[in-house]
Amino acid sequence: MIFNFVEGGVLDEIGNNRSIDAMRSVQFRQRAFPNVSNMNLSSSILGKETRVPFFVSPMGMLGMVHPHADPGVAKAIAEAGGVFIHSAWSGVGLPEVVQAAPGQVWAQAQFWKDRSYTEQHLDQAESLGVNVLVLPGDCTVGEERERELYHGLNRLPPILTLPDLISCAMRPRWVAGYLLGGRRVTYGNYAPGGRPLKMSEMKPFMKNQKDRSVSWKDVRAIRERWKGKVVIKGVMCAEDARIALDLGADAVYVSTLGGRQFDRQPGTIEVLDEVVEAVGGRAEVYCDGGVYRGADVLNILSRGATAAGIGRAAAYALAAGGRPAVSQFLGTLTDELQTAMAFCGVQSISEIDASIRRSFSDAVS
Ligand SMILES: Cc1cc2nc3c(=O)[nH]c(=O)nc-3n(C[C@H](O)[C@H](O)[C@H](O)COP(=O)(O)O)c2cc1C
């Protein structure tokens, strides 16, 4: 059930599979006798020095996956030298996450119908010293995630099916850890009436607060109000990248939300070149979708993006072993990135460009 919550995309899952397939179709030009004496992955993301050119993408409800949840992942990526983006749909409030990884957390905000929830979230982020806000351009509507229907996760608390109960019984260690972990399922950022939402109140809250009228005007309003940096997530074409820049975005973030909103999409890596070209160096560009290996990060950077986002891969590590497993995974990803860079004949992030890739026509001939 938990695996399917993380793994699932919408409808036929064409979009998610496409991002993964497109990401893996890259071929790099191998160089002989790579010089690896001076490998350096340090970089800068929105003015912040980082030791790795990647971050963990925002993911809601990580507390369902493992009680270490967002603070565990935030600590792991901060120790690895990257940044954590806290989801607007997180089960853990922003203060606990910022405390786990001071200075390394960005906040995602959502445009709720009652904008006072959005406003309070922004005020809180500001008072905690968070200086980067991530706005999702792709969460106004969404298609169905059918794996969640199968497991009864469309209702909260979920109504477990017999196969799910058997599956839980076969994983006593995970279940015990989960039950003893003391992490309640709720939306950590919102406390209408002064108390956290109960699990049974979460779906109605989302439904009532969904604002179908959200537009770029709302982005403009937030841009005028928020003193820090603004990142627009879910940009999948040149036109939207230009609009985001005209409204004063500091970065555009190519993402299909992991194929969890709209199924008939290109893979993110397939539109990255178009977006990078439209941005033309006036802002930073990020990309996620199908990043599981160091070579995937390299693929993204070779197209002119500043950083790559990691979604499911970090969630699987969290599910398997909490914070230590996320640290182990991030260490492996970093090693893989170094090795792939070495084979491409580059030792630092600034040396990475399109020349490290073979073009598809080379590949065919
Ligand atoms: C369990 C889960 C929850 C997610 N929740 C959010 C969210 O709250 N906000 C958001 O912008 N994206 C959300 N995403 C999408 C990720 O931010 C990211 O775009 C996506 O996972 C990247 O693709 P990948 O999973 O192939 O790495 C979620 C993804 C997963 C797997």
mmCIF file of C-alpha atoms and ligand atoms in Angstrom:
data_model
loop_
_atom_site.group_PDB
_atom_site.id
_atom_site.type_symbol
_atom_site.label_atom_id
_atom_site.label_comp_id
_atom_site.label_asym_id
_atom_site.label_seq_id
_atom_site.Cartn_x
_atom_site.Cartn_y
_atom_site.Cartn_z
ATOM 1 C CA MET A 1 0.000 0.000 0.000
ATOM 2 C CA ILE A 2 2.749 2.449 0.954
ATOM 3 C CA PHE A 3 4.831 1.430 -2.056
ATOM 4 C CA ASN A 4 1.882 2.095 -4.351
ATOM 5 C CA PHE A 5 1.224 5.467 -2.677
ATOM 6 C CA VAL A 6 4.781 6.528 -3.540
ATOM 7 C CA GLU A 7 5.169 4.748 -6.871
ATOM 8 C CA GLY A 8 1.771 5.543 -8.344
ATOM 9 C CA GLY A 9 1.155 8.077 -11.082
ATOM 10 C CA VAL A 10 -2.199 9.131 -12.516
ATOM 11 C CA LEU A 11 -4.346 6.985 -14.836
ATOM 12 C CA ASP A 12 -2.171 4.745 -17.034
ATOM 13 C CA GLU A 13 1.094 6.129 -15.614
ATOM 14 C CA ILE A 14 2.323 6.980 -19.096
ATOM 15 C CA GLY A 15 3.769 10.322 -17.953
ATOM 16 C CA ASN A 16 5.862 8.892 -15.135
ATOM 17 C CA ASN A 17 7.153 6.012 -17.263
ATOM 18 C CA ARG A 18 7.965 8.417 -20.060
ATOM 19 C CA SER A 19 10.074 10.632 -17.782
ATOM 20 C CA ILE A 20 12.034 7.589 -16.651
ATOM 21 C CA ASP A 21 12.472 6.142 -20.172
ATOM 22 C CA ALA A 22 13.485 9.496 -21.663
ATOM 23 C CA MET A 23 15.927 10.113 -18.823
ATOM 24 C CA ARG A 24 17.579 6.729 -19.410
ATOM 25 C CA SER A 25 17.845 7.052 -23.183
ATOM 26 C CA VAL A 26 20.804 9.435 -22.893
ATOM 27 C CA GLN A 27 24.257 8.311 -23.998
ATOM 28 C CA PHE A 28 27.427 10.023 -22.832
ATOM 29 C CA ARG A 29 30.730 10.238 -24.697
ATOM 30 C CA GLN A 30 33.220 8.205 -22.718
ATOM 31 C CA ARG A 31 36.746 9.585 -22.386
ATOM 32 C CA ALA A 32 39.745 7.307 -21.801
ATOM 33 C CA PHE A 33 42.043 7.626 -18.774
ATOM 34 C CA PRO A 34 39.769 9.999 -16.842
ATOM 35 C CA ASN A 35 41.600 12.326 -14.486
ATOM 36 C CA VAL A 36 39.854 11.973 -11.153
ATOM 37 C CA SER A 37 42.492 13.583 -8.963
ATOM 38 C CA ASN A 38 40.476 16.708 -8.295
ATOM 39 C CA MET A 39 36.743 15.907 -8.427
ATOM 40 C CA ASN A 40 34.584 18.736 -7.104
ATOM 41 C CA LEU A 41 30.768 18.678 -6.959
ATOM 42 C CA SER A 42 30.347 21.996 -5.213
ATOM 43 C CA SER A 43 27.909 24.355 -6.786
ATOM 44 C CA SER A 44 25.618 27.229 -5.962
ATOM 45 C CA ILE A 45 21.817 27.143 -5.985
ATOM 46 C CA LEU A 46 20.055 30.508 -5.740
ATOM 47 C CA GLY A 47 23.119 32.042 -4.172
ATOM 48 C CA LYS A 48 23.582 29.263 -1.621
ATOM 49 C CA GLU A 49 26.797 27.269 -1.703
ATOM 50 C CA THR A 50 26.027 23.551 -1.985
ATOM 51 C CA ARG A 51 28.285 20.508 -1.988
ATOM 52 C CA VAL A 52 26.058 18.614 -4.441
ATOM 53 C CA PRO A 53 24.021 19.863 -7.418
ATOM 54 C CA PHE A 54 20.772 18.270 -6.317
ATOM 55 C CA PHE A 55 17.925 18.709 -3.840
ATOM 56 C CA VAL A 56 15.034 16.636 -2.539
ATOM 57 C CA SER A 57 11.784 17.556 -4.305
ATOM 58 C CA PRO A 58 8.713 18.408 -2.220
ATOM 59 C CA MET A 59 6.732 15.319 -1.238
ATOM 60 C CA GLY A 60 3.527 15.361 0.780
ATOM 61 C CA MET A 61 2.678 12.878 3.516
ATOM 62 C CA LEU A 62 6.145 11.382 3.965
ATOM 63 C CA GLY A 63 5.010 10.502 7.502
ATOM 64 C CA MET A 64 2.953 7.694 5.950
ATOM 65 C CA VAL A 65 6.173 6.240 4.598
ATOM 66 C CA HIS A 66 8.309 6.323 7.764
ATOM 67 C CA PRO A 67 8.055 8.231 11.066
ATOM 68 C CA HIS A 68 11.380 9.992 10.397
ATOM 69 C CA ALA A 69 9.422 11.730 7.647
ATOM 70 C CA ASP A 70 10.442 15.205 6.415
ATOM 71 C CA PRO A 71 12.871 16.018 9.269
ATOM 72 C CA GLY A 72 14.777 12.773 8.564
ATOM 73 C CA VAL A 73 15.051 13.462 4.835
ATOM 74 C CA ALA A 74 15.867 17.157 5.403
ATOM 75 C CA LYS A 75 18.706 16.254 7.774
ATOM 76 C CA ALA A 76 20.076 13.652 5.368
ATOM 77 C CA ILE A 77 20.146 15.978 2.338
ATOM 78 C CA ALA A 78 21.534 18.851 4.433
ATOM 79 C CA GLU A 79 24.374 16.572 5.599
ATOM 80 C CA ALA A 80 24.971 15.551 1.978
ATOM 81 C CA GLY A 81 25.312 19.254 1.146
ATOM 82 C CA GLY A 82 22.018 19.891 -0.673
ATOM 83 C CA VAL A 83 18.619 21.453 -0.086
ATOM 84 C CA PHE A 84 15.230 20.074 1.046
ATOM 85 C CA ILE A 85 11.935 21.415 -0.283
ATOM 86 C CA HIS A 86 9.160 21.112 2.267
ATOM 87 C CA SER A 87 5.808 20.256 0.656
ATOM 88 C CA ALA A 88 2.686 22.350 1.124
ATOM 89 C CA TRP A 89 0.970 18.964 1.711
ATOM 90 C CA SER A 90 3.492 17.763 4.267
ATOM 91 C CA GLY A 91 2.350 15.971 7.387
ATOM 92 C CA VAL A 92 5.015 17.792 9.399
ATOM 93 C CA GLY A 93 4.886 21.512 10.148
ATOM 94 C CA LEU A 94 7.614 23.735 8.733
ATOM 95 C CA PRO A 95 9.180 24.652 12.150
ATOM 96 C CA GLU A 96 10.136 21.025 12.911
ATOM 97 C CA VAL A 97 11.705 20.621 9.473
ATOM 98 C CA VAL A 98 13.660 23.883 9.631
ATOM 99 C CA GLN A 99 14.954 22.866 13.048
ATOM 100 C CA ALA A 100 16.233 19.576 11.580
ATOM 101 C CA ALA A 101 18.137 21.311 8.775
ATOM 102 C CA PRO A 102 18.593 25.029 9.525
ATOM 103 C CA GLY A 103 19.337 27.118 6.448
ATOM 104 C CA GLN A 104 18.822 24.170 4.075
ATOM 105 C CA VAL A 105 15.012 24.174 3.747
ATOM 106 C CA TRP A 106 12.851 25.801 1.085
ATOM 107 C CA ALA A 107 9.084 26.052 1.567
ATOM 108 C CA GLN A 108 6.366 25.180 -0.891
ATOM 109 C CA ALA A 109 3.130 27.150 -0.593
ATOM 110 C CA GLN A 110 -0.261 26.423 -2.130
ATOM 111 C CA PHE A 111 -2.999 28.870 -3.119
ATOM 112 C CA TRP A 112 -5.898 27.789 -0.901
ATOM 113 C CA LYS A 113 -9.397 29.188 -1.439
ATOM 114 C CA ASP A 114 -9.216 30.779 1.993
ATOM 115 C CA ARG A 115 -6.006 32.680 1.322
ATOM 116 C CA SER A 116 -5.457 33.273 5.029
ATOM 117 C CA TYR A 117 -4.004 29.706 5.172
ATOM 118 C CA THR A 118 -1.542 30.614 2.419
ATOM 119 C CA GLU A 119 -0.751 33.920 4.106
ATOM 120 C CA GLN A 120 -0.144 32.300 7.495
ATOM 121 C CA HIS A 121 2.130 29.745 5.857
ATOM 122 C CA LEU A 122 4.154 32.525 4.201
ATOM 123 C CA ASP A 123 4.367 34.483 7.475
ATOM 124 C CA GLN A 124 5.589 31.392 9.260
ATOM 125 C CA ALA A 125 8.185 30.649 6.580
ATOM 126 C CA GLU A 126 9.431 34.222 6.770
ATOM 127 C CA SER A 127 9.653 34.176 10.557
ATOM 128 C CA LEU A 128 11.645 30.915 10.394
ATOM 129 C CA GLY A 129 14.187 32.510 8.070
ATOM 130 C CA VAL A 130 13.210 30.461 5.013
ATOM 131 C CA ASN A 131 14.111 32.558 2.005
ATOM 132 C CA VAL A 132 12.991 30.463 -0.970
ATOM 133 C CA LEU A 133 9.353 29.862 -1.819
ATOM 134 C CA VAL A 134 8.287 27.203 -4.327
ATOM 135 C CA LEU A 135 4.906 27.671 -6.028
ATOM 136 C CA PRO A 136 3.302 24.690 -7.781
ATOM 137 C CA GLY A 137 1.862 25.506 -11.208
ATOM 138 C CA ASP A 138 0.288 22.087 -11.580
ATOM 139 C CA CYS A 139 -1.848 21.474 -8.502
ATOM 140 C CA THR A 140 -5.106 23.255 -9.361
ATOM 141 C CA VAL A 141 -6.567 20.080 -10.838
ATOM 142 C CA GLY A 142 -5.358 16.521 -11.111
ATOM 143 C CA GLU A 143 -6.274 13.173 -12.597
ATOM 144 C CA GLU A 144 -6.973 10.109 -10.491
ATOM 145 C CA ARG A 145 -4.205 7.972 -9.005
ATOM 146 C CA GLU A 146 -5.840 4.628 -9.481
ATOM 147 C CA ARG A 147 -3.445 2.701 -7.244
ATOM 148 C CA GLU A 148 -4.732 4.849 -4.352
ATOM 149 C CA LEU A 149 -8.319 3.920 -5.224
ATOM 150 C CA TYR A 150 -7.343 0.246 -5.136
ATOM 151 C CA HIS A 151 -5.904 0.593 -1.632
ATOM 152 C CA GLY A 152 -8.723 2.765 -0.293
ATOM 153 C CA LEU A 153 -6.307 5.688 0.132
ATOM 154 C CA ASN A 154 -8.822 7.994 -1.506
ATOM 155 C CA ARG A 155 -10.429 7.999 1.933
ATOM 156 C CA LEU A 156 -8.621 8.905 5.112
ATOM 157 C CA PRO A 157 -8.358 6.994 7.352
ATOM 158 C CA PRO A 158 -7.941 4.391 4.610
ATOM 159 C CA ILE A 159 -10.150 1.325 4.526
ATOM 160 C CA LEU A 160 -7.588 -1.437 4.281
ATOM 161 C CA THR A 161 -8.296 -4.292 1.885
ATOM 162 C CA LEU A 162 -7.601 -7.896 2.910
ATOM 163 C CA PRO A 163 -4.413 -8.029 0.773
ATOM 164 C CA ASP A 164 -3.209 -4.846 2.505
ATOM 165 C CA LEU A 165 -3.860 -6.326 5.947
ATOM 166 C CA ILE A 166 -1.947 -9.474 4.978
ATOM 167 C CA SER A 167 0.849 -7.331 3.554
ATOM 168 C CA CYS A 168 1.060 -5.393 6.866
ATOM 169 C CA ALA A 169 1.116 -8.656 8.829
ATOM 170 C CA MET A 170 4.102 -9.801 6.766
ATOM 171 C CA ARG A 171 6.078 -6.644 7.638
ATOM 172 C CA PRO A 172 5.900 -6.549 11.446
ATOM 173 C CA ARG A 173 9.111 -4.499 11.813
ATOM 174 C CA TRP A 174 7.897 -1.727 9.539
ATOM 175 C CA VAL A 175 4.439 -1.707 11.173
ATOM 176 C CA ALA A 176 5.901 -1.641 14.712
ATOM 177 C CA GLY A 177 8.286 1.184 13.750
ATOM 178 C CA TYR A 178 5.422 3.079 12.207
ATOM 179 C CA LEU A 179 3.084 2.645 15.184
ATOM 180 C CA LEU A 180 5.779 3.409 17.756
ATOM 181 C CA GLY A 181 7.188 6.310 15.729
ATOM 182 C CA GLY A 182 4.605 8.666 17.181
ATOM 183 C CA ARG A 183 3.980 10.464 13.888
ATOM 184 C CA ARG A 184 0.299 11.334 13.362
ATOM 185 C CA VAL A 185 -1.126 11.577 9.873
ATOM 186 C CA THR A 186 -2.279 15.171 9.374
ATOM 187 C CA TYR A 187 -1.405 18.234 7.274
ATOM 188 C CA GLY A 188 1.296 19.849 9.348
ATOM 189 C CA ASN A 189 1.029 23.338 7.877
ATOM 190 C CA TYR A 190 -2.589 24.046 8.654
ATOM 191 C CA ALA A 191 -4.407 24.138 11.963
ATOM 192 C CA PRO A 192 -7.886 25.504 11.410
ATOM 193 C CA GLY A 193 -9.430 26.337 14.771
ATOM 194 C CA GLY A 194 -5.985 26.155 16.405
ATOM 195 C CA ARG A 195 -5.520 22.353 16.332
ATOM 196 C CA PRO A 196 -3.986 20.072 13.693
ATOM 197 C CA LEU A 197 -6.487 18.465 11.325
ATOM 198 C CA LYS A 198 -7.608 14.954 12.219
ATOM 199 C CA MET A 199 -6.991 12.327 9.552
ATOM 200 C CA SER A 200 -10.710 12.212 8.768
ATOM 201 C CA GLU A 201 -10.735 15.993 8.202
ATOM 202 C CA MET A 202 -7.886 16.061 5.696
ATOM 203 C CA LYS A 203 -9.736 15.126 2.494
ATOM 204 C CA PRO A 204 -12.666 17.489 3.175
ATOM 205 C CA PHE A 205 -10.167 20.289 3.939
ATOM 206 C CA MET A 206 -8.430 19.745 0.609
ATOM 207 C CA LYS A 207 -11.701 19.513 -1.281
ATOM 208 C CA ASN A 208 -13.197 22.659 0.251
ATOM 209 C CA GLN A 209 -9.997 24.625 -0.067
ATOM 210 C CA LYS A 210 -9.277 23.767 -3.698
ATOM 211 C CA ASP A 211 -9.312 27.015 -5.665
ATOM 212 C CA ARG A 212 -10.027 26.417 -9.342
ATOM 213 C CA SER A 213 -9.518 30.086 -10.182
ATOM 214 C CA VAL A 214 -5.776 30.216 -9.426
ATOM 215 C CA SER A 215 -3.847 31.994 -12.187
ATOM 216 C CA TRP A 216 -0.580 33.815 -12.889
ATOM 217 C CA LYS A 217 -2.206 36.869 -11.215
ATOM 218 C CA ASP A 218 -1.872 35.046 -7.900
ATOM 219 C CA VAL A 219 1.795 34.417 -8.617
ATOM 220 C CA ARG A 220 2.242 38.136 -9.252
ATOM 221 C CA ALA A 221 0.564 38.944 -5.916
ATOM 222 C CA ILE A 222 2.848 36.570 -4.031
ATOM 223 C CA ARG A 223 5.899 37.868 -5.885
ATOM 224 C CA GLU A 224 5.047 41.387 -4.721
ATOM 225 C CA ARG A 225 4.537 40.285 -1.127
ATOM 226 C CA TRP A 226 7.371 37.733 -0.632
ATOM 227 C CA LYS A 227 10.787 39.323 -0.056
ATOM 228 C CA GLY A 228 12.830 36.182 -0.731
ATOM 229 C CA LYS A 229 13.323 34.132 -3.898
ATOM 230 C CA VAL A 230 10.469 32.552 -5.846
ATOM 231 C CA VAL A 231 10.631 29.286 -7.796
ATOM 232 C CA ILE A 232 7.809 28.194 -10.143
ATOM 233 C CA LYS A 233 7.406 24.415 -10.225
ATOM 234 C CA GLY A 234 5.621 22.553 -13.005
ATOM 235 C CA VAL A 235 6.874 24.628 -15.948
ATOM 236 C CA MET A 236 6.715 22.372 -19.002
ATOM 237 C CA CYS A 237 7.027 24.742 -21.968
ATOM 238 C CA ALA A 238 8.908 27.831 -23.145
ATOM 239 C CA GLU A 239 5.826 30.092 -22.965
ATOM 240 C CA ASP A 240 5.308 29.433 -19.263
ATOM 241 C CA ALA A 241 9.007 29.861 -18.546
ATOM 242 C CA ARG A 242 8.836 33.339 -20.134
ATOM 243 C CA ILE A 243 5.711 34.282 -18.155
ATOM 244 C CA ALA A 244 7.354 33.149 -14.922
ATOM 245 C CA LEU A 245 10.411 35.277 -15.654
ATOM 246 C CA ASP A 246 8.309 38.307 -16.599
ATOM 247 C CA LEU A 247 6.606 38.003 -13.212
ATOM 248 C CA GLY A 248 9.950 38.022 -11.450
ATOM 249 C CA ALA A 249 10.598 34.332 -10.747
ATOM 250 C CA ASP A 250 14.147 33.564 -9.666
ATOM 251 C CA ALA A 251 14.018 30.020 -10.994
ATOM 252 C CA VAL A 252 11.791 27.796 -13.100
ATOM 253 C CA TYR A 253 11.453 24.159 -12.231
ATOM 254 C CA VAL A 254 10.638 21.648 -14.963
ATOM 255 C CA SER A 255 8.490 18.929 -13.418
ATOM 256 C CA THR A 256 5.448 16.768 -14.084
ATOM 257 C CA LEU A 257 5.079 16.185 -10.341
ATOM 258 C CA GLY A 258 6.363 12.682 -11.057
ATOM 259 C CA GLY A 259 3.431 11.988 -13.419
ATOM 260 C CA ARG A 260 1.047 12.361 -10.476
ATOM 261 C CA GLN A 261 -1.227 15.060 -11.955
ATOM 262 C CA PHE A 262 -1.587 14.778 -15.769
ATOM 263 C CA ASP A 263 -0.779 11.592 -17.614
ATOM 264 C CA ARG A 264 -0.279 12.549 -21.252
ATOM 265 C CA GLN A 265 2.895 14.545 -20.805
ATOM 266 C CA PRO A 266 6.336 14.470 -22.352
ATOM 267 C CA GLY A 267 9.173 13.327 -20.123
ATOM 268 C CA THR A 268 10.696 16.246 -18.214
ATOM 269 C CA ILE A 269 14.119 15.773 -19.832
ATOM 270 C CA GLU A 270 12.416 16.084 -23.233
ATOM 271 C CA VAL A 271 11.290 19.665 -22.547
ATOM 272 C CA LEU A 272 14.297 20.800 -20.520
ATOM 273 C CA ASP A 273 16.268 22.087 -23.547
ATOM 274 C CA GLU A 274 13.283 24.190 -24.655
ATOM 275 C CA VAL A 275 12.892 25.733 -21.198
ATOM 276 C CA VAL A 276 16.616 26.381 -20.738
ATOM 277 C CA GLU A 277 16.688 28.127 -24.103
ATOM 278 C CA ALA A 278 13.659 30.284 -23.259
ATOM 279 C CA VAL A 279 15.175 31.264 -19.910
ATOM 280 C CA GLY A 280 18.432 32.200 -21.641
ATOM 281 C CA GLY A 281 20.461 32.478 -18.444
ATOM 282 C CA ARG A 282 18.138 35.066 -16.862
ATOM 283 C CA ALA A 283 17.171 32.682 -14.032
ATOM 284 C CA GLU A 284 18.084 29.251 -12.730
ATOM 285 C CA VAL A 285 16.419 26.127 -14.108
ATOM 286 C CA TYR A 286 15.787 22.918 -12.179
ATOM 287 C CA CYS A 287 14.376 19.616 -13.343
ATOM 288 C CA ASP A 288 13.078 16.460 -11.697
ATOM 289 C CA GLY A 289 11.393 13.264 -12.846
ATOM 290 C CA GLY A 290 13.109 9.900 -13.073
ATOM 291 C CA VAL A 291 16.284 10.779 -11.170
ATOM 292 C CA TYR A 292 17.502 7.520 -9.632
ATOM 293 C CA ARG A 293 21.205 7.467 -10.582
ATOM 294 C CA GLY A 294 24.107 9.875 -10.659
ATOM 295 C CA ALA A 295 24.014 9.739 -14.483
ATOM 296 C CA ASP A 296 20.456 11.143 -14.366
ATOM 297 C CA VAL A 297 21.713 14.185 -12.449
ATOM 298 C CA LEU A 298 24.514 14.538 -15.010
ATOM 299 C CA ASN A 299 21.991 14.335 -17.869
ATOM 300 C CA ILE A 300 19.991 17.222 -16.346
ATOM 301 C CA LEU A 301 23.067 19.387 -15.706
ATOM 302 C CA SER A 302 24.389 18.754 -19.237
ATOM 303 C CA ARG A 303 21.337 20.589 -20.590
ATOM 304 C CA GLY A 304 22.131 23.781 -18.719
ATOM 305 C CA ALA A 305 20.059 23.251 -15.568
ATOM 306 C CA THR A 306 21.535 24.320 -12.229
ATOM 307 C CA ALA A 307 20.252 21.416 -10.165
ATOM 308 C CA ALA A 308 18.283 18.171 -10.273
ATOM 309 C CA GLY A 309 15.434 17.197 -7.947
ATOM 310 C CA ILE A 310 15.020 13.778 -6.389
ATOM 311 C CA GLY A 311 11.555 12.494 -5.588
ATOM 312 C CA ARG A 312 10.605 8.852 -5.275
ATOM 313 C CA ALA A 313 14.174 7.587 -4.955
ATOM 314 C CA ALA A 314 14.518 9.452 -1.637
ATOM 315 C CA ALA A 315 11.058 8.297 -0.504
ATOM 316 C CA TYR A 316 11.956 4.637 -1.140
ATOM 317 C CA ALA A 317 15.120 5.008 0.909
ATOM 318 C CA LEU A 318 13.093 6.613 3.700
ATOM 319 C CA ALA A 319 10.571 3.767 3.607
ATOM 320 C CA ALA A 320 13.289 1.136 3.686
ATOM 321 C CA GLY A 321 15.318 2.476 6.597
ATOM 322 C CA GLY A 322 14.460 6.006 7.706
ATOM 323 C CA ARG A 323 17.054 8.784 7.819
ATOM 324 C CA PRO A 324 20.200 6.529 7.746
ATOM 325 C CA ALA A 325 18.950 4.882 4.556
ATOM 326 C CA VAL A 326 18.321 8.271 2.921
ATOM 327 C CA SER A 327 21.892 9.299 3.838
ATOM 328 C CA GLN A 328 23.233 6.071 2.385
ATOM 329 C CA PHE A 329 21.252 6.567 -0.812
ATOM 330 C CA LEU A 330 22.431 10.192 -1.199
ATOM 331 C CA GLY A 331 26.033 9.063 -0.655
ATOM 332 C CA THR A 332 25.644 6.453 -3.381
ATOM 333 C CA LEU A 333 24.069 8.997 -5.728
ATOM 334 C CA THR A 334 26.974 11.381 -5.119
ATOM 335 C CA ASP A 335 29.542 8.639 -5.834
ATOM 336 C CA GLU A 336 27.712 7.657 -9.008
ATOM 337 C CA LEU A 337 27.627 11.264 -10.182
ATOM 338 C CA GLN A 338 31.385 11.596 -9.646
ATOM 339 C CA THR A 339 32.085 8.396 -11.562
ATOM 340 C CA ALA A 340 29.831 9.404 -14.468
ATOM 341 C CA MET A 341 31.471 12.850 -14.572
ATOM 342 C CA ALA A 342 34.917 11.256 -14.597
ATOM 343 C CA PHE A 343 34.035 9.030 -17.556
ATOM 344 C CA CYS A 344 32.813 12.156 -19.392
ATOM 345 C CA GLY A 345 36.124 13.893 -18.753
ATOM 346 C CA VAL A 346 34.850 16.576 -16.367
ATOM 347 C CA GLN A 347 35.941 17.171 -12.803
ATOM 348 C CA SER A 348 33.720 20.048 -11.729
ATOM 349 C CA ILE A 349 30.084 21.086 -12.171
ATOM 350 C CA SER A 350 31.001 24.166 -14.200
ATOM 351 C CA GLU A 351 32.713 21.982 -16.836
ATOM 352 C CA ILE A 352 29.497 20.057 -17.572
ATOM 353 C CA ASP A 353 27.824 20.974 -20.865
ATOM 354 C CA ALA A 354 26.082 19.422 -23.870
ATOM 355 C CA SER A 355 29.366 18.188 -25.366
ATOM 356 C CA ILE A 356 29.514 15.313 -22.856
ATOM 357 C CA ARG A 357 26.461 13.727 -24.553
ATOM 358 C CA ARG A 358 26.318 11.819 -27.805
ATOM 359 C CA SER A 359 23.535 13.125 -29.994
ATOM 360 C CA PHE A 360 20.767 10.687 -30.864
ATOM 361 C CA SER A 361 21.779 10.799 -34.543
ATOM 362 C CA ASP A 362 25.294 9.689 -33.537
ATOM 363 C CA ALA A 363 23.671 6.891 -31.595
ATOM 364 C CA VAL A 364 21.569 5.710 -34.552
ATOM 365 C CA SER A 365 24.417 5.799 -37.077
HETATM 366 C C1 LIG B 1 4.808 10.570 -2.561
HETATM 367 C C2 LIG B 1 4.973 11.817 -3.371
HETATM 368 C C3 LIG B 1 4.389 12.995 -2.929
HETATM 369 C C4 LIG B 1 4.543 14.174 -3.665
HETATM 370 N N1 LIG B 1 4.033 15.331 -3.180
HETATM 371 C C5 LIG B 1 4.266 16.498 -3.830
HETATM 372 C C6 LIG B 1 3.853 17.735 -3.266
HETATM 373 O O1 LIG B 1 3.278 17.770 -2.191
HETATM 374 N N2 LIG B 1 4.116 18.867 -3.961
HETATM 375 C C7 LIG B 1 4.785 18.854 -5.170
HETATM 376 O O2 LIG B 1 5.013 19.906 -5.773
HETATM 377 N N3 LIG B 1 5.214 17.693 -5.699
HETATM 378 C C8 LIG B 1 4.968 16.532 -5.069
HETATM 379 N N4 LIG B 1 5.458 15.358 -5.581
HETATM 380 C C9 LIG B 1 6.270 15.401 -6.806
HETATM 381 C C10 LIG B 1 7.754 15.605 -6.503
HETATM 382 O O3 LIG B 1 7.993 16.885 -5.992
HETATM 383 C C11 LIG B 1 8.602 15.451 -7.766
HETATM 384 O O4 LIG B 1 8.197 16.417 -8.711
HETATM 385 C C12 LIG B 1 8.555 14.075 -8.398
HETATM 386 O O5 LIG B 1 8.469 13.069 -7.419
HETATM 387 C C13 LIG B 1 9.806 13.863 -9.257
HETATM 388 O O6 LIG B 1 9.775 12.663 -9.937
HETATM 389 P P1 LIG B 1 10.470 11.304 -9.398
HETATM 390 O O7 LIG B 1 9.566 10.789 -8.326
HETATM 391 O O8 LIG B 1 10.495 10.442 -10.608
HETATM 392 O O9 LIG B 1 11.830 11.649 -8.868
HETATM 393 C C14 LIG B 1 5.281 14.167 -4.872
HETATM 394 C C15 LIG B 1 5.873 12.966 -5.311
HETATM 395 C C16 LIG B 1 5.715 11.811 -4.569
HETATM 396 C C17 LIG B 1 6.376 10.554 -5.059
#
